[in-house]
mmCIF file of C-alpha atoms in Angstrom:
data_model
loop_
_atom_site.group_PDB
_atom_site.id
_atom_site.type_symbol
_atom_site.label_atom_id
_atom_site.label_comp_id
_atom_site.label_asym_id
_atom_site.label_seq_id
_atom_site.Cartn_x
_atom_site.Cartn_y
_atom_site.Cartn_z
ATOM 1 C CA MET P 27 -0.023 -0.025 0.010
ATOM 2 C CA GLY P 28 1.486 3.356 -1.034
ATOM 3 C CA GLU P 29 1.468 6.543 0.910
ATOM 4 C CA ILE P 30 -1.115 9.259 0.325
ATOM 5 C CA LEU P 31 0.413 12.763 0.585
ATOM 6 C CA VAL P 32 -1.937 15.687 0.756
ATOM 7 C CA GLY P 33 -0.978 19.438 0.122
ATOM 8 C CA THR P 34 -1.686 22.422 -1.997
ATOM 9 C CA CYS P 35 -0.738 23.927 -5.372
ATOM 10 C CA SER P 36 1.388 26.869 -3.916
ATOM 11 C CA TRP P 37 2.205 27.957 -0.547
ATOM 12 C CA THR P 38 3.032 31.492 -1.606
ATOM 13 C CA ASP P 39 -0.277 32.423 -3.206
ATOM 14 C CA ARG P 40 -1.050 36.146 -2.576
ATOM 15 C CA ALA P 41 -4.625 35.296 -1.390
ATOM 16 C CA LEU P 42 -3.288 32.607 0.953
ATOM 17 C CA VAL P 43 -0.673 34.858 2.432
ATOM 18 C CA GLY P 44 -3.377 37.611 3.015
ATOM 19 C CA SER P 45 -5.941 35.203 4.456
ATOM 20 C CA GLY P 46 -4.297 35.024 8.032
ATOM 21 C CA TRP P 47 -3.433 31.337 7.749
ATOM 22 C CA TYR P 48 0.214 32.112 8.422
ATOM 23 C CA PRO P 49 0.630 33.289 11.997
ATOM 24 C CA ALA P 50 2.495 36.366 13.165
ATOM 25 C CA GLY P 51 6.223 35.808 13.133
ATOM 26 C CA ARG P 52 6.026 33.344 10.240
ATOM 27 C CA ARG P 53 5.070 35.354 7.375
ATOM 28 C CA ASP P 54 8.478 35.851 5.842
ATOM 29 C CA ALA P 55 9.732 33.407 3.069
ATOM 30 C CA GLU P 56 11.491 30.993 5.457
ATOM 31 C CA GLY P 57 8.732 31.151 8.131
ATOM 32 C CA ARG P 58 5.973 30.434 5.538
ATOM 33 C CA LEU P 59 7.774 27.377 4.179
ATOM 34 C CA ARG P 60 8.527 26.002 7.607
ATOM 35 C CA HIS P 61 5.003 26.556 8.895
ATOM 36 C CA TYR P 62 3.670 24.885 5.854
ATOM 37 C CA ALA P 63 5.968 21.941 6.007
ATOM 38 C CA GLU P 64 4.983 21.217 9.590
ATOM 39 C CA ARG P 65 1.364 20.627 8.308
ATOM 40 C CA PHE P 66 1.715 18.966 4.902
ATOM 41 C CA PRO P 67 4.168 16.553 3.277
ATOM 42 C CA VAL P 68 4.021 17.803 -0.278
ATOM 43 C CA VAL P 69 3.564 21.015 -2.102
ATOM 44 C CA GLU P 70 3.347 22.129 -5.799
ATOM 45 C CA VAL P 71 5.720 24.807 -7.041
ATOM 46 C CA ASP P 72 3.650 26.806 -9.508
ATOM 47 C CA ALA P 73 6.057 29.809 -9.725
ATOM 48 C CA SER P 74 8.243 27.585 -11.960
ATOM 49 C CA TYR P 75 5.596 27.776 -14.623
ATOM 50 C CA TYR P 76 5.827 31.487 -14.754
ATOM 51 C CA ALA P 77 9.547 31.864 -14.473
ATOM 52 C CA LEU P 78 12.518 29.470 -14.599
ATOM 53 C CA PRO P 79 13.466 28.029 -11.077
ATOM 54 C CA SER P 80 16.692 29.058 -9.616
ATOM 55 C CA GLU P 81 19.244 26.788 -7.939
ATOM 56 C CA ARG P 82 19.433 29.114 -5.041
ATOM 57 C CA ASN P 83 15.645 28.843 -4.222
ATOM 58 C CA SER P 84 15.692 25.068 -4.722
ATOM 59 C CA ARG P 85 18.619 24.782 -2.249
ATOM 60 C CA LEU P 86 16.892 26.998 0.293
ATOM 61 C CA TRP P 87 13.653 25.067 -0.044
ATOM 62 C CA ALA P 88 15.460 21.792 0.520
ATOM 63 C CA GLU P 89 17.251 23.251 3.637
ATOM 64 C CA ARG P 90 14.067 24.476 5.208
ATOM 65 C CA THR P 91 11.982 21.382 4.861
ATOM 66 C CA PRO P 92 12.215 18.092 6.850
ATOM 67 C CA ASP P 93 13.207 14.682 5.463
ATOM 68 C CA GLY P 94 10.357 13.106 3.573
ATOM 69 C CA PHE P 95 8.907 16.461 2.366
ATOM 70 C CA VAL P 96 8.550 16.739 -1.429
ATOM 71 C CA PHE P 97 7.966 19.424 -4.029
ATOM 72 C CA ASP P 98 6.093 18.805 -7.188
ATOM 73 C CA VAL P 99 7.590 21.382 -9.651
ATOM 74 C CA LYS P 100 5.345 22.651 -12.429
ATOM 75 C CA ALA P 101 7.235 22.732 -15.854
ATOM 76 C CA PHE P 102 8.079 26.216 -17.261
ATOM 77 C CA SER P 103 5.384 27.387 -19.630
ATOM 78 C CA LEU P 104 7.653 27.249 -22.769
ATOM 79 C CA LEU P 105 8.323 23.628 -22.190
ATOM 80 C CA THR P 106 4.646 22.818 -22.456
ATOM 81 C CA GLY P 107 3.874 25.002 -25.467
ATOM 82 C CA HIS P 108 2.154 27.726 -23.568
ATOM 83 C CA PRO P 109 2.519 31.338 -24.403
ATOM 84 C CA THR P 110 5.583 32.743 -22.610
ATOM 85 C CA ARG P 111 6.393 36.461 -22.060
ATOM 86 C CA GLU P 112 9.665 37.679 -23.234
ATOM 87 C CA ALA P 113 10.375 39.311 -19.946
ATOM 88 C CA VAL P 114 10.770 36.057 -18.078
ATOM 89 C CA MET P 115 13.084 34.569 -20.757
ATOM 90 C CA PRO P 116 16.864 34.416 -20.133
ATOM 91 C CA PRO P 117 18.643 37.467 -21.717
ATOM 92 C CA GLY P 118 18.969 37.167 -25.461
ATOM 93 C CA LEU P 119 16.567 34.304 -25.864
ATOM 94 C CA PRO P 120 13.172 34.756 -27.697
ATOM 95 C CA ALA P 121 10.092 33.016 -26.377
ATOM 96 C CA ASP P 122 9.955 30.593 -29.171
ATOM 97 C CA HIS P 123 9.323 27.025 -28.283
ATOM 98 C CA ARG P 124 9.769 26.016 -31.896
ATOM 99 C CA ASP P 125 13.535 27.034 -31.995
ATOM 100 C CA PRO P 126 15.757 24.066 -31.063
ATOM 101 C CA ALA P 127 18.528 26.280 -29.672
ATOM 102 C CA VAL P 128 16.024 28.111 -27.475
ATOM 103 C CA LEU P 129 14.510 24.856 -26.170
ATOM 104 C CA ASP P 130 18.012 23.424 -25.479
ATOM 105 C CA GLU P 131 18.977 26.418 -23.310
ATOM 106 C CA VAL P 132 15.682 26.622 -21.525
ATOM 107 C CA TRP P 133 15.721 22.841 -20.749
ATOM 108 C CA ALA P 134 19.396 23.221 -19.479
ATOM 109 C CA ARG P 135 18.351 26.083 -17.132
ATOM 110 C CA PHE P 136 15.293 24.349 -15.901
ATOM 111 C CA THR P 137 17.274 21.216 -15.168
ATOM 112 C CA ALA P 138 19.914 23.170 -13.239
ATOM 113 C CA GLY P 139 17.226 25.071 -11.372
ATOM 114 C CA ILE P 140 15.655 21.840 -9.867
ATOM 115 C CA GLU P 141 18.841 19.912 -9.339
ATOM 116 C CA PRO P 142 19.150 20.779 -5.658
ATOM 117 C CA LEU P 143 15.654 19.267 -5.047
ATOM 118 C CA ARG P 144 16.686 16.189 -7.019
ATOM 119 C CA ARG P 145 19.991 15.855 -5.181
ATOM 120 C CA SER P 146 18.340 16.130 -1.761
ATOM 121 C CA GLY P 147 15.593 13.742 -2.508
ATOM 122 C CA ARG P 148 12.855 16.441 -2.288
ATOM 123 C CA LEU P 149 11.715 16.248 -5.949
ATOM 124 C CA GLY P 150 8.298 14.582 -5.804
ATOM 125 C CA SER P 151 7.555 15.186 -9.588
ATOM 126 C CA VAL P 152 7.790 17.503 -12.462
ATOM 127 C CA LEU P 153 4.238 18.381 -13.587
ATOM 128 C CA PHE P 154 3.676 18.875 -17.293
ATOM 129 C CA GLN P 155 0.383 20.610 -17.546
ATOM 130 C CA PHE P 156 -0.447 20.930 -21.219
ATOM 131 C CA PRO P 157 -2.670 23.590 -22.766
ATOM 132 C CA PRO P 158 -6.432 22.970 -23.790
ATOM 133 C CA TRP P 159 -5.247 22.952 -27.520
ATOM 134 C CA PHE P 160 -2.892 19.962 -27.003
ATOM 135 C CA ARG P 161 -4.977 17.258 -28.465
ATOM 136 C CA PRO P 162 -4.196 13.590 -29.305
ATOM 137 C CA GLY P 163 -2.354 13.077 -32.436
ATOM 138 C CA GLU P 164 1.016 12.471 -33.957
ATOM 139 C CA ARG P 165 2.407 15.927 -33.162
ATOM 140 C CA ALA P 166 1.342 15.574 -29.450
ATOM 141 C CA GLU P 167 2.866 12.023 -29.277
ATOM 142 C CA ALA P 168 6.151 13.299 -30.712
ATOM 143 C CA PHE P 169 6.144 16.166 -28.155
ATOM 144 C CA LEU P 170 5.656 13.591 -25.358
ATOM 145 C CA GLN P 171 8.380 11.476 -26.653
ATOM 146 C CA ALA P 172 10.742 14.469 -26.701
ATOM 147 C CA CYS P 173 9.759 15.376 -23.225
ATOM 148 C CA SER P 174 10.460 11.730 -21.990
ATOM 149 C CA GLU P 175 13.836 11.873 -23.538
ATOM 150 C CA ARG P 176 14.770 15.247 -21.861
ATOM 151 C CA THR P 177 13.416 13.891 -18.421
ATOM 152 C CA ARG P 178 14.759 10.495 -18.319
ATOM 153 C CA GLY P 179 15.205 9.479 -14.676
ATOM 154 C CA TRP P 180 12.934 12.123 -13.342
ATOM 155 C CA PRO P 181 9.471 11.517 -11.771
ATOM 156 C CA VAL P 182 7.107 13.077 -14.270
ATOM 157 C CA ALA P 183 3.407 13.718 -14.111
ATOM 158 C CA VAL P 184 1.228 14.756 -17.084
ATOM 159 C CA GLU P 185 -2.051 16.622 -16.929
ATOM 160 C CA PHE P 186 -4.075 17.022 -20.078
ATOM 161 C CA ARG P 187 -6.489 19.790 -20.372
ATOM 162 C CA HIS P 188 -8.417 18.663 -23.470
ATOM 163 C CA PRO P 189 -11.087 16.109 -22.644
ATOM 164 C CA SER P 190 -10.551 13.944 -25.726
ATOM 165 C CA TRP P 191 -7.440 12.310 -24.142
ATOM 166 C CA TRP P 192 -9.825 10.596 -21.666
ATOM 167 C CA GLU P 193 -12.818 9.899 -23.879
ATOM 168 C CA PRO P 194 -14.180 6.366 -24.038
ATOM 169 C CA GLY P 195 -12.368 4.546 -26.830
ATOM 170 C CA ARG P 196 -9.256 6.795 -26.471
ATOM 171 C CA ALA P 197 -8.387 6.480 -22.808
ATOM 172 C CA GLU P 198 -6.661 3.087 -23.160
ATOM 173 C CA THR P 199 -4.438 4.462 -25.984
ATOM 174 C CA THR P 200 -3.629 7.442 -23.603
ATOM 175 C CA CYS P 201 -2.766 5.193 -20.751
ATOM 176 C CA ALA P 202 -0.572 3.037 -22.965
ATOM 177 C CA LEU P 203 1.296 6.061 -24.156
ATOM 178 C CA LEU P 204 2.048 7.492 -20.786
ATOM 179 C CA THR P 205 3.006 4.045 -19.495
ATOM 180 C CA ARG P 206 5.461 3.660 -22.267
ATOM 181 C CA TYR P 207 7.285 6.787 -21.134
ATOM 182 C CA GLY P 208 6.912 6.117 -17.364
ATOM 183 C CA MET P 209 4.914 9.298 -16.870
ATOM 184 C CA ALA P 210 2.183 9.375 -14.193
ATOM 185 C CA ALA P 211 -1.222 10.409 -15.313
ATOM 186 C CA VAL P 212 -2.815 13.254 -13.359
ATOM 187 C CA ALA P 213 -6.432 12.790 -12.326
ATOM 188 C CA VAL P 214 -8.517 15.896 -11.719
ATOM 189 C CA ASP P 215 -11.550 17.090 -9.877
ATOM 190 C CA MET P 216 -13.467 19.963 -11.568
ATOM 191 C CA THR P 217 -16.912 20.942 -12.598
ATOM 192 C CA GLN P 218 -18.411 18.514 -15.015
ATOM 193 C CA THR P 219 -20.856 20.923 -16.575
ATOM 194 C CA LEU P 220 -18.644 22.406 -19.278
ATOM 195 C CA PRO P 221 -17.546 21.163 -22.680
ATOM 196 C CA ALA P 222 -13.940 21.399 -21.617
ATOM 197 C CA SER P 223 -14.531 19.456 -18.377
ATOM 198 C CA ILE P 224 -11.987 16.724 -17.821
ATOM 199 C CA PRO P 225 -13.751 13.552 -16.530
ATOM 200 C CA PRO P 226 -12.667 12.362 -12.959
ATOM 201 C CA VAL P 227 -10.923 9.225 -14.274
ATOM 202 C CA THR P 228 -8.086 7.727 -12.177
ATOM 203 C CA PRO P 229 -5.767 5.946 -14.568
ATOM 204 C CA VAL P 230 -2.485 4.444 -13.295
ATOM 205 C CA THR P 231 0.419 4.705 -15.706
ATOM 206 C CA SER P 232 3.426 4.588 -13.345
ATOM 207 C CA PRO P 233 4.071 2.110 -10.546
ATOM 208 C CA ARG P 234 5.714 4.727 -8.364
ATOM 209 C CA LEU P 235 3.364 7.742 -8.503
ATOM 210 C CA SER P 236 -0.214 8.968 -9.083
ATOM 211 C CA VAL P 237 -1.261 12.548 -8.817
ATOM 212 C CA VAL P 238 -4.765 13.972 -8.194
ATOM 213 C CA ARG P 239 -5.301 17.863 -8.527
ATOM 214 C CA PHE P 240 -8.393 19.435 -7.086
ATOM 215 C CA HIS P 241 -9.228 22.516 -9.196
ATOM 216 C CA GLY P 242 -12.602 23.286 -7.457
ATOM 217 C CA ARG P 243 -15.900 23.156 -9.221
ATOM 218 C CA SER P 244 -16.404 26.730 -10.341
ATOM 219 C CA THR P 245 -18.555 26.962 -13.578
ATOM 220 C CA ALA P 246 -16.189 29.966 -14.500
ATOM 221 C CA TRP P 247 -13.412 27.542 -15.438
ATOM 222 C CA GLY P 248 -11.873 28.697 -18.683
ATOM 223 C CA THR P 249 -13.783 31.890 -18.933
ATOM 224 C CA GLY P 250 -13.714 33.966 -15.775
ATOM 225 C CA SER P 251 -10.680 35.616 -13.999
ATOM 226 C CA LYS P 252 -8.221 33.591 -12.058
ATOM 227 C CA GLU P 253 -10.226 34.353 -8.878
ATOM 228 C CA ASP P 254 -13.431 33.262 -10.518
ATOM 229 C CA ARG P 255 -12.025 30.042 -11.808
ATOM 230 C CA PHE P 256 -10.531 28.943 -8.417
ATOM 231 C CA ARG P 257 -13.014 30.388 -6.044
ATOM 232 C CA TYR P 258 -14.603 27.280 -4.554
ATOM 233 C CA GLY P 259 -14.877 25.768 -1.114
ATOM 234 C CA TYR P 260 -15.117 21.949 -1.071
ATOM 235 C CA GLY P 261 -17.695 20.384 1.241
ATOM 236 C CA GLU P 262 -16.709 17.421 3.212
ATOM 237 C CA ASP P 263 -19.046 15.146 1.333
ATOM 238 C CA GLU P 264 -17.467 16.139 -1.863
ATOM 239 C CA LEU P 265 -13.984 15.270 -0.631
ATOM 240 C CA ALA P 266 -15.374 12.031 0.915
ATOM 241 C CA GLU P 267 -16.430 10.915 -2.680
ATOM 242 C CA TRP P 268 -12.823 10.552 -3.500
ATOM 243 C CA LEU P 269 -11.735 8.442 -0.552
ATOM 244 C CA PRO P 270 -12.242 5.026 -2.280
ATOM 245 C CA ARG P 271 -10.540 6.310 -5.427
ATOM 246 C CA LEU P 272 -7.517 7.643 -3.565
ATOM 247 C CA ARG P 273 -7.195 4.364 -1.681
ATOM 248 C CA ARG P 274 -7.435 2.297 -4.841
ATOM 249 C CA LEU P 275 -4.664 4.386 -6.369
ATOM 250 C CA ALA P 276 -2.600 3.728 -3.239
ATOM 251 C CA GLU P 277 -2.968 0.043 -3.711
ATOM 252 C CA ARG P 278 -1.406 0.312 -7.201
ATOM 253 C CA THR P 279 1.318 2.948 -6.785
ATOM 254 C CA GLY P 280 4.042 3.741 -4.346
ATOM 255 C CA GLN P 281 2.906 7.273 -3.587
ATOM 256 C CA VAL P 282 -0.163 9.316 -4.392
ATOM 257 C CA HIS P 283 -0.101 13.219 -4.354
ATOM 258 C CA VAL P 284 -3.351 14.892 -3.636
ATOM 259 C CA LEU P 285 -3.102 18.603 -4.404
ATOM 260 C CA PHE P 286 -5.609 21.298 -3.885
ATOM 261 C CA ASN P 287 -5.608 24.103 -6.501
ATOM 262 C CA ASN P 288 -8.680 26.084 -5.321
ATOM 263 C CA CYS P 289 -6.302 28.796 -4.361
ATOM 264 C CA CYS P 290 -8.710 31.538 -3.109
ATOM 265 C CA GLY P 291 -8.022 32.822 0.377
ATOM 266 C CA ASP P 292 -7.381 29.820 2.643
ATOM 267 C CA ALA P 293 -9.798 27.390 0.696
ATOM 268 C CA ALA P 294 -7.001 25.159 -0.455
ATOM 269 C CA VAL P 295 -5.305 24.591 2.827
ATOM 270 C CA ARG P 296 -8.716 24.042 4.507
ATOM 271 C CA ALA P 297 -9.666 21.476 2.049
ATOM 272 C CA ALA P 298 -6.277 19.697 2.465
ATOM 273 C CA GLU P 299 -6.711 19.599 6.176
ATOM 274 C CA CYS P 300 -10.126 18.094 5.753
ATOM 275 C CA MET P 301 -8.948 15.485 3.297
ATOM 276 C CA THR P 302 -6.209 14.586 5.658
ATOM 277 C CA ARG P 303 -8.615 14.142 8.517
ATOM 278 C CA LEU P 304 -10.931 11.967 6.383
ATOM 279 C CA LEU P 305 -8.165 9.784 5.098
ATOM 280 C CA ASP P 306 -7.082 9.298 8.597
ATOM 281 C CA GLY P 307 -10.407 7.913 9.452
ATOM 282 C CA ALA P 308 -11.773 10.763 11.620
ATOM 283 C CA PRO P 309 -15.586 10.820 12.001
ATOM 284 C CA PRO P 310 -17.551 13.388 10.006
ATOM 285 C CA ALA P 311 -17.611 16.835 11.495
ATOM 286 C CA ALA P 312 -20.871 17.963 13.110
ATOM 287 C CA ALA P 313 -21.052 20.718 10.549
ATOM 288 C CA PRO P 314 -19.479 21.033 7.139
ATOM 289 C CA THR P 315 -15.816 21.770 7.417
ATOM 290 C CA LEU P 316 -15.733 23.919 4.289
ATOM 291 C CA PRO P 317 -18.282 26.443 3.040
ATOM 292 C CA ARG P 318 -20.269 25.705 -0.149
ATOM 293 C CA ALA P 319 -20.168 29.362 -1.057
ATOM 294 C CA ARG P 320 -18.099 30.002 -4.159
ATOM 295 C CA SER P 321 -16.795 33.343 -2.960
ATOM 296 C CA ALA P 322 -14.217 33.932 -0.332
ATOM 297 C CA PRO P 323 -15.406 35.180 3.097
ATOM 298 C CA ALA P 324 -15.207 39.045 3.553
ATOM 299 C CA SER P 325 -12.861 38.628 6.444
ATOM 300 C CA PRO P 326 -10.993 35.299 6.862
ATOM 301 C CA PRO P 327 -11.522 33.362 10.126
ATOM 302 C CA SER P 328 -8.728 33.267 12.536
ATOM 303 C CA PRO P 329 -6.736 30.152 12.207
ATOM 304 C CA GLY P 330 -7.559 27.461 14.842
ATOM 305 C CA PRO P 331 -5.555 24.489 16.090
ATOM 306 C CA ARG P 332 -3.829 22.517 13.185
ATOM 307 C CA PRO P 333 -4.028 18.716 12.961
ATOM 308 C CA THR P 334 -0.912 16.752 14.005
ATOM 309 C CA PRO P 335 0.689 15.285 10.958
ATOM 310 C CA ALA P 336 0.404 11.433 10.642
ATOM 311 C CA ARG P 337 1.981 9.189 8.061
ATOM 312 C CA SER P 338 1.066 5.657 7.270
ATOM 313 C CA SER P 339 0.972 3.381 4.367
ATOM 314 C CA SER P 340 -2.466 4.535 3.308
ATOM 315 C CA SER P 341 -2.926 7.749 5.185
ATOM 316 C CA SER P 342 -2.004 11.359 4.268
ATOM 317 C CA THR P 343 0.239 13.783 6.171
ATOM 318 C CA SER P 344 0.085 17.599 6.194
ATOM 319 C CA ARG P 345 2.924 19.784 5.293
ATOM 320 C CA ARG P 346 3.721 22.697 3.020
ATOM 321 C CA GLY P 347 6.252 24.626 1.056
ATOM 322 C CA ALA P 348 7.816 28.284 1.000
ATOM 323 C CA ASP P 349 9.267 30.827 -1.559
#
């Protein structure tokens, strides 16, 4: 039975920092990471999507977190074919993912940037989140093959944003493709009311890792502002729906990463705390742990006592990362 590690997609999100979740005296970069890592065992680094990671930051993250804590690092936007601003590119390099020389240099810098995490055993996975226009086909398969060659030996997870990858009749081919390259398929929870909704399938394509990302169930996904897309508070019953699926994944993989991406105020950390408690077998709360309202509270509640982390073969722990 594999471990189930629960955390959030970012520990430096502005809305979280402003929510009051971090106590006084622990609101600087080091304090936030240490505070998070005392409560969760995994965190996703989303800043690496917007700018190339630095060796210095990776080294500091490794130094500030305990043994067993891991970082899932999101691949830089250029490496997944997303639009990339010239301002975040290395000097002298255009933001052109079709230029082989540019790609070589960006890959080299990304690799160097995460090396301290790999060296210290803190690299949980590198997440390749592909854009909605990345559809099945020869070009996409060639792209995945090139990624697999660049990341040989890395733990890699892949999230598709086009639903056709997991449609009936195509899902088996998608699984076989990711299995061939040793890439873990990312399962998602999101609203199922939109044409672009990804079904909540839980394929296993790597024996060492499965990843589940909870995006919230806002109907503004893909159309609204960032706040609209991720403004969602999970109810305990919605999280409980996933317990059998997560435990089945843990039976088939060495580790399951459960990451909450509903980053609006402290909604993600509250959902992660609730999921941790449910996985640890705690009885249902007398009242819903999380609000169903899709908007953040006007004034965030003052943080209460935090659960004591616990790790077992089928339980989740709570910890979190810094900047």
